[in-house]
Coordinates of C-alpha atoms and ligand atoms in Angstrom, one line a residue:
X1 CA 49.2 68.1 116.3
X2 CA 50.7 67.1 112.8
X3 CA 54.0 67.3 112.3
X4 CA 55.1 68.7 109.0
X5 CA 57.2 67.0 107.1
X6 CA 60.2 68.6 105.4
X7 CA 59.0 67.1 102.0
X8 CA 54.9 66.7 101.7
X9 CA 54.1 63.5 100.4
X10 CA 53.4 63.8 96.5
X11 CA 52.2 60.3 95.4
X12 CA 49.8 57.9 96.9
X13 CA 52.3 55.5 97.9
X14 CA 54.1 58.9 99.9
X15 CA 50.7 59.6 101.1
X16 CA 50.1 56.3 102.7
X17 CA 53.7 56.2 103.8
X18 CA 52.8 59.7 106.1
X19 CA 49.4 58.5 107.4
X20 CA 50.6 54.7 108.6
X21 CA 53.4 56.6 110.7
X22 CA 50.9 59.2 111.8
X23 CA 48.6 56.6 112.6
X24 CA 51.3 54.7 114.9
X25 CA 52.5 57.6 116.3
X26 CA 49.2 58.1 118.2
X27 CA 48.5 61.4 115.8
X28 CA 44.8 60.0 115.6
X29 CA 43.8 57.3 118.6
X30 CA 41.9 54.6 117.6
X31 CA 38.1 55.3 117.1
X32 CA 39.1 58.6 115.9
X33 CA 38.6 60.0 112.4
X34 CA 41.0 61.0 110.0
X35 CA 41.1 64.7 108.4
X36 CA 38.3 64.8 105.9
X37 CA 39.8 63.7 102.1
X38 CA 39.4 67.2 101.0
X39 CA 41.2 69.1 104.0
X40 CA 44.0 66.6 103.8
X41 CA 44.0 67.1 100.1
X42 CA 44.3 71.1 100.4
X43 CA 46.7 70.5 103.3
X44 CA 49.4 68.6 101.0
X45 CA 48.0 70.3 97.4
X46 CA 47.0 66.8 96.2
X47 CA 43.9 65.8 94.3
X48 CA 41.2 64.9 96.4
X49 CA 41.3 61.2 94.4
X50 CA 44.7 60.7 95.8
X51 CA 43.9 61.0 99.2
X52 CA 40.8 58.8 98.4
X53 CA 42.7 56.5 97.5
X54 CA 45.3 56.3 100.0
X55 CA 42.3 55.7 102.4
X56 CA 41.2 52.9 100.3
X57 CA 44.5 51.1 101.1
X58 CA 44.7 51.8 104.5
X59 CA 41.6 50.6 104.8
X60 CA 42.9 47.2 102.7
X61 CA 45.9 47.0 105.1
X62 CA 43.3 46.7 108.5
X63 CA 43.9 50.0 110.1
X64 CA 41.0 52.0 109.0
X65 CA 37.7 51.5 108.9
X66 CA 35.4 53.0 106.3
X67 CA 31.9 54.7 107.0
X68 CA 29.7 55.7 104.4
X69 CA 28.6 59.4 105.2
X70 CA 30.9 59.6 108.1
X71 CA 34.2 59.2 107.3
X72 CA 37.0 56.9 108.0
X73 CA 37.7 56.1 111.3
X74 CA 41.3 54.7 113.0
X75 CA 39.8 51.1 114.0
X76 CA 39.1 50.8 117.6
X77 CA 41.5 47.2 117.7
X78 CA 44.4 48.4 116.1
X79 CA 46.6 48.5 119.3
X80 CA 45.2 45.4 120.5
X81 CA 43.8 46.4 124.5
X82 CA 44.0 50.0 124.7
X83 CA 42.5 52.4 127.2
X84 CA 39.9 54.5 126.1
X85 CA 41.7 57.4 125.4
X86 CA 39.1 59.5 123.3
X87 CA 37.0 59.5 126.3
X88 CA 39.9 60.6 128.3
X89 CA 40.2 63.4 126.3
X90 CA 36.4 64.7 126.2
X91 CA 36.4 64.4 129.4
X92 CA 39.4 65.9 131.0
X93 CA 39.0 69.4 132.8
X94 CA 40.4 71.4 129.9
X95 CA 39.0 71.4 127.2
X96 CA 41.4 71.4 123.4
X97 CA 41.9 74.4 121.1
X98 CA 38.9 75.6 119.0
X99 CA 39.9 74.3 115.7
X100 CA 40.5 77.6 113.9
X101 CA 43.2 78.5 116.9
X102 CA 44.7 74.9 116.2
X103 CA 45.0 75.9 112.3
X104 CA 46.8 79.0 113.0
X105 CA 49.2 77.2 115.6
X106 CA 49.4 74.8 113.2
X107 CA 50.5 77.2 110.2
X108 CA 52.5 79.0 112.4
X109 CA 55.0 76.3 112.1
X110 CA 55.4 76.6 108.3
X111 CA 58.6 78.3 107.4
X112 CA 56.8 79.4 104.2
X113 CA 54.5 81.0 105.8
X114 CA 54.1 85.0 106.4
X115 CA 52.7 85.4 110.0
X116 CA 50.6 88.1 111.2
X117 CA 49.3 86.1 113.4
X118 CA 51.7 86.0 116.1
X119 CA 52.2 88.3 119.3
X120 CA 55.3 89.2 119.7
X121 CA 58.0 92.0 118.7
X122 CA 59.9 89.4 117.2
X123 CA 63.9 88.8 116.9
X124 CA 64.8 91.4 115.2
X125 CA 64.0 94.0 118.1
X126 CA 65.2 91.4 120.8
X127 CA 67.8 92.2 122.6
X128 CA 69.8 89.4 122.1
X129 CA 73.6 90.8 122.2
X130 CA 73.0 92.4 125.4
X131 CA 71.1 89.5 127.0
X132 CA 74.0 86.6 126.0
X133 CA 76.6 88.9 127.7
X134 CA 74.6 89.0 130.8
X135 CA 73.5 85.6 130.7
X136 CA 77.2 84.8 131.3
X137 CA 77.2 86.9 134.7
X138 CA 74.3 85.3 136.3
X139 CA 75.7 83.8 139.5
X140 CA 74.4 80.2 139.2
X141 CA 75.1 79.5 143.1
X142 CA 72.2 81.9 143.2
X143 CA 69.8 80.5 140.5
X144 CA 70.4 77.0 140.6
X145 CA 68.7 75.7 143.7
X146 CA 64.7 75.4 144.0
X147 CA 64.7 79.0 145.0
X148 CA 62.2 81.4 146.7
X149 CA 58.1 80.3 146.4
X150 CA 57.6 84.1 145.4
X151 CA 60.5 83.9 142.7
X152 CA 64.0 85.2 143.0
X153 CA 64.3 87.8 145.2
X154 CA 66.5 90.0 143.1
X155 CA 64.0 89.8 140.4
X156 CA 61.2 90.9 142.6
X157 CA 62.9 94.3 143.5
X158 CA 63.7 95.1 140.3
X159 CA 59.8 94.8 138.8
X160 CA 59.0 96.4 142.1
X161 CA 61.2 99.2 141.0
X162 CA 59.8 99.1 137.6
X163 CA 56.4 99.7 139.1
X164 CA 57.2 102.3 141.5
X165 CA 59.2 104.4 138.4
X166 CA 56.6 103.4 135.9
X167 CA 53.1 103.8 137.5
X168 CA 54.1 105.2 140.6
X169 CA 52.9 102.5 142.7
X170 CA 54.5 101.4 145.8
X171 CA 54.4 97.9 145.7
X172 CA 56.6 95.2 148.3
X173 CA 58.8 92.1 147.1
X174 CA 56.9 90.2 149.1
X175 CA 53.4 90.8 147.3
X176 CA 54.7 90.0 144.2
X177 CA 54.8 86.8 142.6
X178 CA 57.1 85.4 139.5
X179 CA 55.0 83.9 137.2
X180 CA 55.7 81.8 133.9
X181 CA 54.3 84.7 131.9
X182 CA 51.4 86.4 132.5
X183 CA 49.0 83.7 131.2
X184 CA 50.2 81.6 134.7
X185 CA 49.3 84.5 136.5
X186 CA 46.0 84.5 135.0
X187 CA 45.7 80.7 135.2
X188 CA 46.7 81.0 139.4
X189 CA 44.0 83.7 139.8
X190 CA 41.3 81.8 137.9
X191 CA 42.0 78.3 139.8
X192 CA 43.0 80.6 143.2
X193 CA 39.8 82.7 143.6
X194 CA 37.0 81.2 141.6
X195 CA 34.9 78.7 141.5
X196 CA 33.2 76.9 138.5
X197 CA 29.6 78.0 137.9
X198 CA 31.7 81.6 138.9
X199 CA 30.7 84.4 136.1
X200 CA 33.5 87.5 135.5
X201 CA 32.7 90.6 133.1
X202 CA 35.5 91.0 130.8
X203 CA 36.0 93.1 127.6
X204 CA 34.2 92.1 124.6
X205 CA 36.2 90.7 122.2
X206 CA 39.2 89.7 124.5
X207 CA 42.6 87.7 124.4
X208 CA 42.0 84.2 123.1
X209 CA 43.7 82.1 125.9
X210 CA 42.3 84.0 128.6
X211 CA 38.5 83.0 127.4
X212 CA 39.7 79.0 126.8
X213 CA 41.1 78.9 130.2
X214 CA 37.8 80.1 131.7
X215 CA 35.9 77.8 129.7
X216 CA 37.9 74.9 131.1
X217 CA 37.9 76.1 134.2
X218 CA 34.1 76.2 134.5
X219 CA 33.8 80.2 134.7
X220 CA 31.2 81.7 132.5
X221 CA 32.0 85.3 131.2
X222 CA 30.3 88.2 130.9
X223 CA 31.1 90.6 128.0
X224 CA 31.4 93.9 128.4
X225 CA 31.0 96.0 125.0
X226 CA 33.9 98.3 123.9
X227 CA 34.1 101.5 121.6
X228 CA 37.4 102.9 120.7
X229 CA 37.9 104.0 124.3
X230 CA 37.5 101.1 126.0
X231 CA 34.8 99.1 127.8
X232 CA 31.5 101.2 128.2
X233 CA 31.1 101.7 132.0
X234 CA 27.1 102.2 131.5
X235 CA 27.0 98.6 130.1
X236 CA 29.6 97.3 133.0
X237 CA 27.5 99.1 135.7
X238 CA 24.1 97.4 134.1
X239 CA 25.7 94.1 133.9
X240 CA 27.2 93.9 137.8
X241 CA 23.8 94.9 138.7
X242 CA 21.9 92.1 136.8
X243 CA 24.8 89.6 137.2
X244 CA 27.1 90.1 140.1
X245 CA 30.3 89.3 138.6
X246 CA 32.8 87.8 141.5
X247 CA 35.5 90.2 139.5
X248 CA 36.3 92.4 136.8
X249 CA 38.9 91.0 134.3
X250 CA 40.1 93.9 132.1
X251 CA 43.0 94.8 129.8
X252 CA 42.9 98.5 129.8
X253 CA 46.3 99.4 128.1
X254 CA 46.5 98.6 124.7
X255 CA 44.2 96.1 124.4
X256 CA 44.4 92.8 123.0
X257 CA 43.0 92.2 120.1
X258 CA 41.8 95.8 119.2
X259 CA 44.5 97.7 120.4
X260 CA 42.5 100.4 122.4
X261 CA 43.5 102.1 125.3
X262 CA 41.0 102.6 128.1
X263 CA 40.2 106.4 128.7
X264 CA 41.1 108.1 132.2
X265 CA 37.2 109.1 132.7
X266 CA 36.1 105.4 132.3
X267 CA 39.4 104.2 134.1
X268 CA 37.4 106.2 137.4
X269 CA 34.3 105.2 136.1
X270 CA 35.6 101.3 136.2
X271 CA 36.6 102.1 139.6
X272 CA 33.8 103.5 140.9
X273 CA 31.5 100.9 139.8
X274 CA 34.0 98.1 141.3
X275 CA 33.9 100.1 144.8
X276 CA 30.4 100.6 145.0
X277 CA 30.1 96.9 144.5
X278 CA 33.2 95.9 146.7
X279 CA 34.1 94.0 143.6
X280 CA 37.9 92.9 142.8
X281 CA 39.9 93.9 139.5
X282 CA 42.2 91.7 137.9
X283 CA 44.4 94.7 135.7
X284 CA 46.0 92.2 133.2
X285 CA 48.5 94.8 132.0
X286 CA 51.0 92.8 129.4
X287 CA 51.1 95.4 127.0
X288 CA 52.4 98.2 129.1
X289 CA 55.3 99.1 127.7
X290 CA 54.4 99.1 124.3
X291 CA 54.2 102.5 123.2
X292 CA 54.5 103.9 119.8
X293 CA 57.3 107.0 120.4
X294 CA 55.7 110.2 119.9
X295 CA 52.1 109.3 121.1
X296 CA 50.4 110.5 124.4
X297 CA 51.3 108.5 127.6
X298 CA 48.7 106.4 128.3
X299 CA 46.6 107.3 131.9
X300 CA 47.2 106.0 135.1
X301 CA 46.6 102.0 135.7
X302 CA 43.9 101.0 138.0
X303 CA 46.3 99.6 140.2
X304 CA 46.5 103.3 140.8
X305 CA 43.7 104.8 140.5
X306 CA 41.8 102.0 142.9
X307 CA 42.4 101.0 146.5
X308 CA 45.8 99.0 145.8
X309 CA 44.0 96.4 148.1
X310 CA 41.1 95.7 145.9
X311 CA 43.4 95.2 141.7
X312 CA 45.8 92.2 141.4
X313 CA 47.7 93.5 138.9
X314 CA 49.5 91.4 136.2
X315 CA 52.7 92.2 134.3
X316 CA 55.5 90.3 131.9
X317 CA 58.1 90.9 129.7
X318 CA 57.1 88.5 127.0
X319 CA 56.0 91.5 125.1
X320 CA 58.6 94.1 125.4
X321 CA 61.5 92.0 125.6
X322 CA 60.7 88.2 124.8
X323 CA 58.0 85.4 125.0
X324 CA 60.0 82.7 125.7
X325 CA 61.5 84.1 128.6
X326 CA 58.3 83.1 130.0
X327 CA 58.5 86.1 133.1
X328 CA 55.5 87.5 134.0
X329 CA 54.1 88.6 137.3
X330 CA 50.8 89.4 139.7
X331 CA 50.9 91.9 142.2
X332 CA 48.0 92.0 145.2
X333 CA 47.4 91.7 149.0
X334 CA 50.1 89.6 150.5
X335 CA 47.9 86.8 151.5
X336 CA 46.7 86.7 148.0
X337 CA 49.9 86.5 146.0
X338 CA 50.5 84.0 149.1
X339 CA 48.1 81.2 148.2
X340 CA 48.7 81.8 144.1
X341 CA 52.5 81.1 145.5
X342 CA 51.4 77.9 147.2
X343 CA 48.8 77.0 144.3
X344 CA 52.2 77.5 141.6
X345 CA 54.5 75.3 143.6
X346 CA 51.8 72.7 143.7
X347 CA 52.2 72.7 139.8
X348 CA 55.8 73.6 138.8
X349 CA 58.0 74.5 141.8
X350 CA 58.7 78.1 140.0
X351 CA 60.0 80.1 136.8
X352 CA 63.8 78.4 136.0
X353 CA 65.8 80.3 138.3
X354 CA 68.7 81.0 135.6
X355 CA 65.7 83.0 133.5
X356 CA 64.9 84.5 136.5
X357 CA 68.4 85.5 136.8
X358 CA 68.8 86.7 133.3
X359 CA 65.8 88.7 133.7
X360 CA 67.0 90.3 136.9
X361 CA 70.1 91.3 135.1
X362 CA 68.5 92.7 132.1
X363 CA 65.7 94.9 133.9
X364 CA 68.8 96.7 136.2
X365 CA 71.2 97.3 133.0
X366 CA 71.7 100.4 131.2
X367 CA 70.2 97.8 128.5
X368 CA 66.6 98.0 129.4
X369 CA 65.9 101.7 129.6
X370 CA 67.9 102.1 125.8
X371 CA 65.8 98.9 124.7
X372 CA 63.1 100.2 125.7
X373 CA 63.4 103.2 123.6
X374 CA 64.4 100.6 120.6
X375 CA 61.4 99.4 121.1
X376 CA 59.2 102.5 120.9
X377 CA 60.6 103.6 117.8
X378 CA 60.7 100.1 116.0
X379 CA 56.9 100.4 116.8
X380 CA 56.5 104.0 115.4
X381 CA 59.0 103.1 112.1
X382 CA 56.7 99.4 111.5
X383 CA 53.8 101.1 112.4
X384 CA 53.7 103.8 109.6
X385 CA 54.8 101.7 107.1
X386 CA 52.3 98.8 107.9
X387 CA 49.0 101.9 107.9
X388 CA 50.6 102.9 104.3
X389 CA 50.7 99.4 103.4
X390 CA 47.0 99.1 104.8
X391 CA 45.9 101.1 101.7
X392 CA 45.3 97.9 100.1
X393 CA 42.6 96.9 102.3
X394 CA 40.9 100.1 102.6
X395 CA 40.3 100.1 98.5
X396 CA 38.8 96.8 99.8
X397 CA 36.3 98.4 102.2
X398 CA 38.3 97.3 105.5
X399 CA 38.5 99.6 108.3
X400 CA 40.8 100.4 111.8
X401 CA 42.1 102.9 113.5
X402 CA 46.2 103.5 113.9
X403 CA 47.1 102.2 117.3
X404 CA 49.6 103.8 119.5
X405 CA 50.5 101.3 121.6
X406 CA 50.9 97.2 121.6
X407 CA 51.5 95.2 118.5
X408 CA 48.3 95.1 116.3
X409 CA 46.1 96.6 113.7
X410 CA 42.5 95.3 114.3
X411 CA 40.8 95.7 111.0
X412 CA 37.0 95.4 110.3
X413 CA 36.8 93.5 107.0
X414 CA 34.6 94.5 104.6
X415 CA 32.5 91.4 102.8
X416 CA 30.3 88.5 104.1
X417 CA 32.8 85.8 104.8
X418 CA 33.2 83.7 107.3
X419 CA 36.3 84.1 109.2
X420 CA 37.1 80.0 108.6
X421 CA 36.9 80.1 105.0
X422 CA 39.1 83.5 105.3
X423 CA 42.0 81.4 106.9
X424 CA 41.8 79.3 104.4
X425 CA 42.0 81.0 101.6
X426 CA 44.3 83.2 103.6
X427 CA 46.3 80.0 104.6
X428 CA 46.3 78.7 100.9
X429 CA 48.3 82.2 99.6
X430 CA 51.2 81.7 102.4
X431 CA 50.0 83.9 104.9
X432 CA 48.5 83.2 108.0
X433 CA 46.5 86.0 110.9
X434 CA 44.3 85.8 114.0
X435 CA 40.9 85.9 113.0
X436 CA 37.8 88.1 115.3
X437 CA 36.6 84.6 115.8
X438 CA 38.9 83.8 118.2
X439 CA 38.6 86.7 120.4
X440 CA 34.7 86.3 120.7
X441 CA 34.3 88.8 118.3
X442 CA 31.9 88.4 115.5
X443 CA 32.9 87.0 112.3
X444 CA 34.9 90.1 110.0
X445 CA 37.7 90.7 112.0
X446 CA 41.5 90.2 111.5
X447 CA 44.1 90.8 114.2
X448 CA 47.6 92.0 112.1
X449 CA 50.7 91.7 113.6
X450 CA 52.3 94.9 112.5
X451 CA 55.8 95.1 113.8
X452 CA 57.2 91.2 113.8
X453 CA 57.8 90.9 109.5
X454 CA 59.8 93.7 107.7
X455 CA 58.1 96.2 106.0
X456 CA 59.1 94.6 102.8
X457 CA 57.6 91.2 103.8
X458 CA 54.6 92.6 105.2
X459 CA 54.0 94.7 102.3
X460 CA 53.5 91.7 100.8
X461 CA 51.8 89.6 102.8
X462 CA 49.6 92.2 103.2
X463 CA 48.4 92.2 99.4
X464 CA 47.9 88.8 99.3
X465 CA 46.0 88.8 102.3
X466 CA 43.7 91.9 101.4
X467 CA 43.0 89.4 98.4
X468 CA 42.3 86.7 100.1
X469 CA 40.4 87.7 102.9
X470 CA 38.1 90.6 101.7
X471 CA 36.1 88.8 99.2
X472 CA 35.8 91.1 96.5
X473 CA 37.8 93.5 94.3
X474 CA 39.2 96.7 95.1
X475 CA 36.6 99.1 95.3
X476 CA 36.6 102.3 93.9
X477 CA 36.5 104.8 96.6
X478 CA 38.8 104.4 99.3
X479 CA 37.6 104.9 103.6
X480 CA 39.7 104.4 106.8
X481 CA 39.5 105.8 109.9
Ligands
PLP1 C1 46.1 90.3 127.0 C2 47.1 89.2 127.2 N1 47.7 88.6 128.9 C3 48.3 87.6 128.7 C4 49.2 87.3 128.2 C5 50.0 86.2 128.0 O1 51.4 86.7 128.1 P1 52.6 85.7 128.5 O2 53.2 85.7 127.2 O3 53.6 86.8 129.6 O4 51.9 84.8 129.0 C6 48.5 87.8 126.5 C7 49.9 87.6 125.4 O5 49.2 87.9 124.3 C8 47.9 88.8 126.2 O6 47.7 89.4 124.7

């Protein structure tokens, strides 16, 4: 990944120096191509001719080969005898991030960017003070060893009580595995229970990393279409009948990226279909706690509606507390959970005990309930301010539904610009966001985090973004749902 320097190169000499360092650090491996002149020029706000001159200088120094019509490549023999790294990378099981995802991840690191793409509540809402206090009280004797393969018993007890209190489902702490975030739970499930060539039914669009993960695991995705009430049961039924997926994988509450919640009637229909075909369900409930104050309670989870033995229930503290904790969990039949724990122990011997101790202390402190109220209120305030600022987008033909929970607005944009170009122009105007293509949607959708930035920053970012990505001047009529 390209490191963002404190001072971007401004002259040919500085650019050459930056390129030489980057090549020696292996940013681009022997045999691989340097960025096209145009994109490097855009990255640093330079003329294309400055980049062309710098590339010629690299050639003169024997670092690169220039190939007519193909680009500028780091020389094969640059490091003497080297393993064929590009081949290793090409043939590895895990796929690289999509170029658009990489671009957004890199852009996010810039301090001068207003970032709507990140999926977290942001430092202003993190419960920093109470966690700081609780951290001092964590009993190090309890947490400095390797710990229980399923995770710290005290944390499993508190997560189990939370599940009982919030969902009215009884989960034995021995049937609960603490993971490094929900994402690792998804990874363990994919690795532990699916085979290359299997297919799963999953919402379209869906969470970016789950898509990337399944592709890396050789699992085919059968997209279930959605509308404003979640997945369409009839479409699921048809898809199951035709393709016999190995599992149904859903994020039914405040779905990422659309923010939609599957309604009760459809939840019951989904459960009935899965029961009829004996299909396990993975319920990814990562956004469960993110209800906007004053909105209707979400329907019962599939975990409660279905036979508990057929649902693998995934949760996380990343969204409601902070993603850097890397605390998630998966609950399900004991034998499955035990197997997932065994896979996990082959990977990393468990989530750091100190973090688990801190999470357990926080979830059992009075601060947890007050934090939940704070989050819910903050979501309300920021969502409403954001909705107000979005009128700029409405004037340009974008439409959306105001979310009742989760962290995002999901906008259908006007115009026919491809997502890559929209992201490019957004970044050039100092803003980044998550385009629909990342989630498997068609081009022309935008997921915007409404809570991380202050209302003033958000309003500024929205104004810039609307100008950059809607591909046209404001319309005189306004329409938004
Ligand atoms: C639907 C969904 N599942 C899982 C995750 C991963 O969450 P965690 O940070 O707990 O790994 C995310 C993160 O954005 C998500 O949106």
